[in-house]
Amino acid sequence: MKKILQYLFEYKTLSQQAAKDIMLGIGKGVYNETEIASFITVFMMRSITIEELQGFREGLLEMCVPVNLNGHRVMDIVGTGGDGKNTFNISTLACFIVAGAGQKVAKHGNYGATSVSGASNVMEQLGYTFKSGNDALNRELDEANICFLHAPIFHPALKTVSVSRKNFGLRTFFNMLGPMVNPANPEYQLVGVFNLEMARIYNYLLQQSGKPFTIIHGLDGYDEISLTNDTKVITNKGEQVLSAQVLGKRTVQPSDIFGGNTPEEAAKLFKTIISGKGSWAQNAVVLANAAMALQCTGNYPDYEDAYAAAVNSLESGVAKACLDKLVAMQ
């Protein structure tokens, strides 16, 4: 690692193969915590290249625990995190609404490194037990229409760096990797990014997959549709900027989507919203993200139809039923 760091300190970048080899070394425990922290710091001081990100991704996927979902065409909704906004668990809530609307979901999540409560934090608080076996995951999909993949169980490298990431409490390149390494290899992806540079990089990478995708970026810095401002929307068909009024029927304030100060508060808020008792603003934000995900599947070419399906999923209680079924399967 000393030679690698010296190379990077000279303002040089890694080849795709070199980046992959380093990630494999991290996953195999070749480097100590101090070396890993130093390596991560380099990429907090400069932009990551597409080649480096591709190499890191290949390394993670080569080591990951394989998942077989029996041919189900699943969706994932995930943000990179690291936007520093500390919103409630919008992506995870949207996943349950999408599941309630009939689209199977394989949610890839982790503990919060830069926020109070990541997807894994809130799922634990809700009583869910992480699983890794294909039989268990497929049973979740069959009965609840959604399964949850806790990233460190499937990616040894992510478990290795968890302490360093938590100690930093800042955005690292691992935030960028999370949405790209879902072991279920979802057919559809809604990915939220924290800046336009990452939107460009994701657009390039996701175009290579040939699968339907949607990238979203709140123009005031959110890695999701926040309805606090306009949203940049990029798909494999093109890009546009949409207003909060178009996406969610209204503009909301940042305070409306605050996620609380503890995982317990985040879970309490989650239960309130999934039960249909959230505020107008909270519901609007979750529904907009769910609607954009549903539109990504191609089953709802018209956004208004996708939004109506999301509203029905939440207000009918089907979304909550998906959550209840998932938590009950222990």
Short mmCIF file of N, CA, C and O in Angstrom, two decimals, residues 8-104:
data_model
loop_
_atom_site.label_atom_id
_atom_site.label_comp_id
_atom_site.label_asym_id
_atom_site.label_seq_id
_atom_site.Cartn_x
_atom_site.Cartn_y
_atom_site.Cartn_z
N LEU A 8 -0.24 7.70 -5.87
CA LEU A 8 -1.41 8.58 -5.88
C LEU A 8 -1.08 9.98 -5.39
O LEU A 8 -1.66 10.97 -5.87
N PHE A 9 -0.14 10.08 -4.46
CA PHE A 9 0.26 11.39 -3.94
C PHE A 9 0.96 12.23 -5.01
O PHE A 9 1.08 13.45 -4.88
N GLU A 10 1.37 11.58 -6.09
CA GLU A 10 2.00 12.30 -7.21
C GLU A 10 0.96 12.70 -8.25
O GLU A 10 1.29 13.01 -9.39
N TYR A 11 -0.30 12.72 -7.82
CA TYR A 11 -1.42 13.17 -8.66
C TYR A 11 -1.66 12.27 -9.87
O TYR A 11 -2.16 12.71 -10.89
N LYS A 12 -1.33 11.00 -9.73
CA LYS A 12 -1.57 10.04 -10.79
C LYS A 12 -2.87 9.28 -10.49
O LYS A 12 -3.33 9.24 -9.35
N THR A 13 -3.42 8.70 -11.53
CA THR A 13 -4.67 7.94 -11.35
C THR A 13 -4.42 6.46 -11.62
O THR A 13 -3.44 6.09 -12.28
N LEU A 14 -5.31 5.63 -11.11
CA LEU A 14 -5.17 4.18 -11.24
C LEU A 14 -5.81 3.69 -12.54
O LEU A 14 -6.82 4.22 -12.99
N SER A 15 -5.22 2.65 -13.10
CA SER A 15 -5.86 1.98 -14.22
C SER A 15 -7.03 1.17 -13.67
O SER A 15 -7.14 0.93 -12.46
N GLN A 16 -7.92 0.74 -14.54
CA GLN A 16 -9.06 -0.06 -14.12
C GLN A 16 -8.60 -1.35 -13.44
O GLN A 16 -9.14 -1.74 -12.39
N GLN A 17 -7.57 -2.00 -13.97
CA GLN A 17 -7.08 -3.24 -13.40
C GLN A 17 -6.44 -3.01 -12.04
O GLN A 17 -6.64 -3.79 -11.10
N ALA A 18 -5.67 -1.91 -11.92
CA ALA A 18 -5.02 -1.62 -10.64
C ALA A 18 -6.07 -1.35 -9.56
O ALA A 18 -5.94 -1.80 -8.41
N ALA A 19 -7.11 -0.61 -9.92
CA ALA A 19 -8.17 -0.32 -8.96
C ALA A 19 -8.87 -1.61 -8.52
O ALA A 19 -9.15 -1.80 -7.34
N LYS A 20 -9.11 -2.50 -9.47
CA LYS A 20 -9.73 -3.79 -9.14
C LYS A 20 -8.84 -4.58 -8.19
O LYS A 20 -9.33 -5.14 -7.19
N ASP A 21 -7.54 -4.63 -8.46
CA ASP A 21 -6.62 -5.40 -7.62
C ASP A 21 -6.58 -4.86 -6.20
O ASP A 21 -6.52 -5.63 -5.23
N ILE A 22 -6.63 -3.54 -6.07
CA ILE A 22 -6.61 -2.94 -4.73
C ILE A 22 -7.88 -3.29 -3.97
O ILE A 22 -7.84 -3.64 -2.78
N MET A 23 -9.02 -3.24 -4.66
CA MET A 23 -10.28 -3.58 -4.00
C MET A 23 -10.27 -5.05 -3.57
O MET A 23 -10.75 -5.39 -2.48
N LEU A 24 -9.72 -5.92 -4.40
CA LEU A 24 -9.61 -7.33 -4.01
C LEU A 24 -8.73 -7.47 -2.77
O LEU A 24 -9.02 -8.26 -1.87
N GLY A 25 -7.66 -6.68 -2.71
CA GLY A 25 -6.78 -6.70 -1.54
C GLY A 25 -7.49 -6.23 -0.29
O GLY A 25 -7.31 -6.80 0.81
N ILE A 26 -8.32 -5.19 -0.42
CA ILE A 26 -9.08 -4.69 0.73
C ILE A 26 -10.02 -5.78 1.24
O ILE A 26 -10.11 -6.05 2.44
N GLY A 27 -10.72 -6.43 0.30
CA GLY A 27 -11.66 -7.47 0.69
C GLY A 27 -11.01 -8.68 1.34
O GLY A 27 -11.61 -9.34 2.18
N LYS A 28 -9.76 -8.95 0.95
CA LYS A 28 -9.04 -10.11 1.49
C LYS A 28 -8.24 -9.78 2.75
O LYS A 28 -7.53 -10.63 3.28
N GLY A 29 -8.35 -8.53 3.22
CA GLY A 29 -7.68 -8.16 4.46
C GLY A 29 -6.18 -7.94 4.31
O GLY A 29 -5.44 -8.05 5.29
N VAL A 30 -5.73 -7.61 3.11
CA VAL A 30 -4.29 -7.42 2.87
C VAL A 30 -3.79 -6.14 3.55
O VAL A 30 -2.64 -6.08 4.00
N TYR A 31 -4.66 -5.12 3.65
CA TYR A 31 -4.24 -3.82 4.18
C TYR A 31 -4.84 -3.58 5.56
O TYR A 31 -5.94 -4.05 5.86
N ASN A 32 -4.11 -2.84 6.40
CA ASN A 32 -4.63 -2.54 7.73
C ASN A 32 -5.54 -1.31 7.68
O ASN A 32 -5.66 -0.63 6.66
N GLU A 33 -6.16 -1.02 8.81
CA GLU A 33 -7.16 0.06 8.86
C GLU A 33 -6.56 1.41 8.52
O GLU A 33 -7.19 2.22 7.83
N THR A 34 -5.34 1.67 8.98
CA THR A 34 -4.69 2.96 8.69
C THR A 34 -4.40 3.10 7.20
O THR A 34 -4.60 4.18 6.62
N GLU A 35 -3.95 2.04 6.58
CA GLU A 35 -3.67 2.07 5.14
C GLU A 35 -4.95 2.31 4.34
O GLU A 35 -4.97 3.11 3.39
N ILE A 36 -6.01 1.65 4.75
CA ILE A 36 -7.30 1.82 4.05
C ILE A 36 -7.80 3.25 4.21
O ILE A 36 -8.27 3.88 3.25
N ALA A 37 -7.69 3.79 5.43
CA ALA A 37 -8.13 5.17 5.68
C ALA A 37 -7.35 6.15 4.83
O ALA A 37 -7.91 7.10 4.27
N SER A 38 -6.05 5.94 4.70
CA SER A 38 -5.22 6.82 3.87
C SER A 38 -5.63 6.73 2.41
O SER A 38 -5.69 7.75 1.70
N PHE A 39 -5.91 5.53 1.97
CA PHE A 39 -6.31 5.31 0.58
C PHE A 39 -7.64 6.01 0.30
O PHE A 39 -7.80 6.69 -0.72
N ILE A 40 -8.59 5.86 1.21
CA ILE A 40 -9.90 6.50 1.03
C ILE A 40 -9.75 8.02 0.99
O ILE A 40 -10.41 8.70 0.20
N THR A 41 -8.83 8.54 1.81
CA THR A 41 -8.64 9.99 1.89
C THR A 41 -8.22 10.59 0.55
O THR A 41 -8.64 11.70 0.20
N VAL A 42 -7.43 9.85 -0.20
CA VAL A 42 -6.98 10.35 -1.51
C VAL A 42 -8.18 10.74 -2.36
O VAL A 42 -8.19 11.80 -3.01
N PHE A 43 -9.21 9.92 -2.34
CA PHE A 43 -10.36 10.14 -3.21
C PHE A 43 -11.38 11.10 -2.59
O PHE A 43 -12.41 11.40 -3.20
N MET A 44 -11.08 11.56 -1.39
CA MET A 44 -11.88 12.64 -0.81
C MET A 44 -11.27 13.99 -1.19
O MET A 44 -11.89 15.04 -1.02
N MET A 45 -10.04 13.95 -1.74
CA MET A 45 -9.34 15.18 -2.09
C MET A 45 -9.31 15.42 -3.59
O MET A 45 -8.87 16.48 -4.05
N ARG A 46 -9.74 14.45 -4.36
CA ARG A 46 -9.83 14.62 -5.82
C ARG A 46 -10.95 13.78 -6.37
O ARG A 46 -11.44 12.85 -5.72
N SER A 47 -11.37 14.09 -7.60
CA SER A 47 -12.44 13.34 -8.24
C SER A 47 -11.94 11.95 -8.64
O SER A 47 -10.78 11.76 -8.98
N ILE A 48 -12.85 11.01 -8.59
CA ILE A 48 -12.53 9.65 -9.02
C ILE A 48 -12.74 9.55 -10.53
O ILE A 48 -13.63 10.23 -11.09
N THR A 49 -11.94 8.77 -11.21
CA THR A 49 -12.11 8.60 -12.65
C THR A 49 -13.07 7.45 -12.93
O THR A 49 -13.31 6.59 -12.07
N ILE A 50 -13.59 7.43 -14.14
CA ILE A 50 -14.48 6.34 -14.53
C ILE A 50 -13.75 5.00 -14.46
O ILE A 50 -14.30 3.99 -14.00
N GLU A 51 -12.48 4.99 -14.91
CA GLU A 51 -11.70 3.75 -14.89
C GLU A 51 -11.51 3.24 -13.45
O GLU A 51 -11.62 2.04 -13.18
N GLU A 52 -11.23 4.16 -12.53
CA GLU A 52 -11.05 3.75 -11.13
C GLU A 52 -12.35 3.20 -10.56
O GLU A 52 -12.36 2.15 -9.90
N LEU A 53 -13.45 3.88 -10.82
CA LEU A 53 -14.74 3.43 -10.30
C LEU A 53 -15.11 2.07 -10.89
O LEU A 53 -15.60 1.18 -10.19
N GLN A 54 -14.88 1.90 -12.18
CA GLN A 54 -15.16 0.61 -12.81
C GLN A 54 -14.31 -0.50 -12.20
O GLN A 54 -14.79 -1.62 -11.98
N GLY A 55 -13.05 -0.22 -11.93
CA GLY A 55 -12.17 -1.22 -11.34
C GLY A 55 -12.60 -1.60 -9.94
O GLY A 55 -12.64 -2.80 -9.59
N PHE A 56 -12.94 -0.60 -9.12
CA PHE A 56 -13.42 -0.88 -7.76
C PHE A 56 -14.69 -1.72 -7.82
O PHE A 56 -14.87 -2.67 -7.05
N ARG A 57 -15.58 -1.38 -8.74
CA ARG A 57 -16.84 -2.11 -8.89
C ARG A 57 -16.57 -3.56 -9.27
O ARG A 57 -17.16 -4.49 -8.70
N GLU A 58 -15.68 -3.78 -10.24
CA GLU A 58 -15.37 -5.14 -10.67
C GLU A 58 -14.81 -5.97 -9.52
O GLU A 58 -15.13 -7.15 -9.37
N GLY A 59 -13.95 -5.34 -8.71
CA GLY A 59 -13.38 -6.04 -7.57
C GLY A 59 -14.44 -6.45 -6.57
O GLY A 59 -14.46 -7.60 -6.08
N LEU A 60 -15.36 -5.54 -6.25
CA LEU A 60 -16.44 -5.86 -5.32
C LEU A 60 -17.33 -6.98 -5.85
O LEU A 60 -17.68 -7.91 -5.12
N LEU A 61 -17.68 -6.89 -7.12
CA LEU A 61 -18.58 -7.90 -7.70
C LEU A 61 -17.92 -9.26 -7.81
O LEU A 61 -18.58 -10.30 -7.68
N GLU A 62 -16.60 -9.27 -8.04
CA GLU A 62 -15.90 -10.56 -8.12
C GLU A 62 -15.91 -11.28 -6.79
O GLU A 62 -15.95 -12.51 -6.73
N MET A 63 -15.89 -10.52 -5.69
CA MET A 63 -15.86 -11.13 -4.36
C MET A 63 -17.24 -11.34 -3.75
O MET A 63 -17.36 -12.00 -2.71
N CYS A 64 -18.28 -10.79 -4.36
CA CYS A 64 -19.57 -10.78 -3.69
C CYS A 64 -20.19 -12.18 -3.61
O CYS A 64 -19.92 -13.05 -4.44
N VAL A 65 -21.01 -12.36 -2.59
CA VAL A 65 -21.77 -13.60 -2.44
C VAL A 65 -22.86 -13.60 -3.50
O VAL A 65 -23.67 -12.67 -3.57
N PRO A 66 -22.91 -14.61 -4.36
CA PRO A 66 -23.87 -14.60 -5.46
C PRO A 66 -25.32 -14.73 -4.97
O PRO A 66 -25.60 -15.35 -3.95
N VAL A 67 -26.21 -14.10 -5.71
CA VAL A 67 -27.64 -14.14 -5.40
C VAL A 67 -28.39 -14.63 -6.63
O VAL A 67 -28.17 -14.14 -7.74
N ASN A 68 -29.29 -15.59 -6.44
CA ASN A 68 -30.11 -16.10 -7.53
C ASN A 68 -31.58 -15.90 -7.16
O ASN A 68 -32.10 -16.56 -6.27
N LEU A 69 -32.22 -14.98 -7.86
CA LEU A 69 -33.62 -14.66 -7.56
C LEU A 69 -34.57 -15.31 -8.57
O LEU A 69 -35.66 -14.79 -8.83
N ASN A 70 -34.16 -16.44 -9.10
CA ASN A 70 -35.03 -17.27 -9.94
C ASN A 70 -35.61 -16.52 -11.14
O ASN A 70 -36.77 -16.72 -11.51
N GLY A 71 -34.82 -15.64 -11.70
CA GLY A 71 -35.24 -14.97 -12.92
C GLY A 71 -36.18 -13.80 -12.74
O GLY A 71 -36.65 -13.22 -13.72
N HIS A 72 -36.48 -13.43 -11.49
CA HIS A 72 -37.37 -12.29 -11.25
C HIS A 72 -36.72 -11.00 -11.77
O HIS A 72 -35.54 -10.75 -11.53
N ARG A 73 -37.50 -10.18 -12.46
CA ARG A 73 -37.02 -8.89 -12.97
C ARG A 73 -37.24 -7.84 -11.89
O ARG A 73 -38.29 -7.19 -11.85
N VAL A 74 -36.26 -7.72 -11.02
CA VAL A 74 -36.42 -6.87 -9.83
C VAL A 74 -35.93 -5.44 -10.07
O VAL A 74 -35.17 -5.17 -11.00
N MET A 75 -36.35 -4.57 -9.18
CA MET A 75 -35.94 -3.18 -9.20
C MET A 75 -35.20 -2.85 -7.91
O MET A 75 -35.48 -3.45 -6.86
N ASP A 76 -34.26 -1.89 -7.98
CA ASP A 76 -33.65 -1.33 -6.78
C ASP A 76 -33.79 0.18 -6.84
O ASP A 76 -33.69 0.80 -7.91
N ILE A 77 -34.06 0.77 -5.70
CA ILE A 77 -34.13 2.22 -5.56
C ILE A 77 -33.12 2.59 -4.48
O ILE A 77 -33.23 2.15 -3.34
N VAL A 78 -32.12 3.36 -4.85
CA VAL A 78 -31.05 3.64 -3.90
C VAL A 78 -30.39 4.97 -4.21
O VAL A 78 -30.25 5.35 -5.37
N GLY A 79 -30.01 5.67 -3.16
CA GLY A 79 -29.24 6.89 -3.32
C GLY A 79 -27.79 6.64 -2.92
O GLY A 79 -27.51 5.73 -2.13
N THR A 80 -26.90 7.44 -3.46
CA THR A 80 -25.50 7.29 -3.09
C THR A 80 -25.26 7.68 -1.64
O THR A 80 -24.30 7.25 -1.03
N GLY A 81 -26.16 8.49 -1.07
CA GLY A 81 -25.89 9.04 0.25
C GLY A 81 -24.81 10.10 0.13
O GLY A 81 -24.35 10.43 -0.96
N GLY A 82 -24.41 10.63 1.26
CA GLY A 82 -23.33 11.61 1.24
C GLY A 82 -23.75 13.00 0.83
O GLY A 82 -22.91 13.86 0.59
N ASP A 83 -25.08 13.25 0.77
CA ASP A 83 -25.50 14.60 0.41
C ASP A 83 -25.56 15.53 1.62
O ASP A 83 -25.75 16.74 1.49
N GLY A 84 -25.39 14.94 2.82
CA GLY A 84 -25.35 15.75 4.03
C GLY A 84 -26.68 16.35 4.43
O GLY A 84 -26.74 17.24 5.28
N LYS A 85 -27.78 15.86 3.88
CA LYS A 85 -29.09 16.46 4.13
C LYS A 85 -29.85 15.81 5.27
O LYS A 85 -30.81 16.39 5.79
N ASN A 86 -29.47 14.59 5.65
CA ASN A 86 -30.13 13.86 6.74
C ASN A 86 -31.66 13.83 6.60
O ASN A 86 -32.40 14.19 7.50
N THR A 87 -32.10 13.36 5.43
CA THR A 87 -33.53 13.18 5.21
C THR A 87 -33.97 11.85 5.83
O THR A 87 -33.15 11.02 6.20
N PHE A 88 -35.28 11.66 5.94
CA PHE A 88 -35.77 10.36 6.37
C PHE A 88 -35.51 9.34 5.26
O PHE A 88 -35.03 9.70 4.18
N ASN A 89 -35.80 8.07 5.51
CA ASN A 89 -35.41 7.00 4.57
C ASN A 89 -36.34 6.95 3.36
O ASN A 89 -37.14 6.02 3.18
N ILE A 90 -36.18 7.93 2.49
CA ILE A 90 -37.07 8.11 1.35
C ILE A 90 -36.97 6.94 0.37
O ILE A 90 -38.00 6.38 -0.05
N SER A 91 -35.76 6.53 0.02
CA SER A 91 -35.59 5.45 -0.97
C SER A 91 -36.19 4.14 -0.46
O SER A 91 -36.84 3.41 -1.23
N THR A 92 -35.97 3.84 0.80
CA THR A 92 -36.48 2.58 1.36
C THR A 92 -38.00 2.58 1.41
O THR A 92 -38.65 1.57 1.09
N LEU A 93 -38.57 3.71 1.82
CA LEU A 93 -40.03 3.82 1.80
C LEU A 93 -40.57 3.66 0.38
O LEU A 93 -41.57 2.96 0.16
N ALA A 94 -39.90 4.29 -0.58
CA ALA A 94 -40.33 4.18 -1.98
C ALA A 94 -40.30 2.73 -2.45
O ALA A 94 -41.14 2.30 -3.23
N CYS A 95 -39.32 1.97 -1.96
CA CYS A 95 -39.22 0.55 -2.33
C CYS A 95 -40.48 -0.21 -1.93
O CYS A 95 -40.99 -1.04 -2.70
N PHE A 96 -40.98 0.05 -0.73
CA PHE A 96 -42.18 -0.67 -0.28
C PHE A 96 -43.42 -0.23 -1.04
O PHE A 96 -44.32 -1.04 -1.31
N ILE A 97 -43.47 1.04 -1.42
CA ILE A 97 -44.61 1.51 -2.22
C ILE A 97 -44.57 0.86 -3.60
O ILE A 97 -45.61 0.44 -4.14
N VAL A 98 -43.38 0.76 -4.19
CA VAL A 98 -43.23 0.11 -5.49
C VAL A 98 -43.61 -1.37 -5.39
O VAL A 98 -44.30 -1.91 -6.26
N ALA A 99 -43.16 -2.02 -4.30
CA ALA A 99 -43.53 -3.43 -4.10
C ALA A 99 -45.04 -3.58 -3.97
O ALA A 99 -45.65 -4.51 -4.52
N GLY A 100 -45.66 -2.63 -3.26
CA GLY A 100 -47.12 -2.66 -3.11
C GLY A 100 -47.86 -2.43 -4.41
O GLY A 100 -49.00 -2.85 -4.56
N ALA A 101 -47.18 -1.78 -5.36
CA ALA A 101 -47.79 -1.52 -6.66
C ALA A 101 -47.61 -2.70 -7.62
O ALA A 101 -48.04 -2.65 -8.77
N GLY A 102 -46.93 -3.76 -7.15
CA GLY A 102 -46.81 -4.97 -7.95
C GLY A 102 -45.46 -5.25 -8.57
O GLY A 102 -45.27 -6.30 -9.17
N GLN A 103 -44.51 -4.33 -8.40
CA GLN A 103 -43.17 -4.54 -8.96
C GLN A 103 -42.27 -5.16 -7.90
O GLN A 103 -42.10 -4.61 -6.81
N LYS A 104 -41.65 -6.29 -8.21
CA LYS A 104 -40.76 -6.93 -7.25
C LYS A 104 -39.49 -6.09 -7.07
O LYS A 104 -38.95 -5.55 -8.04
#
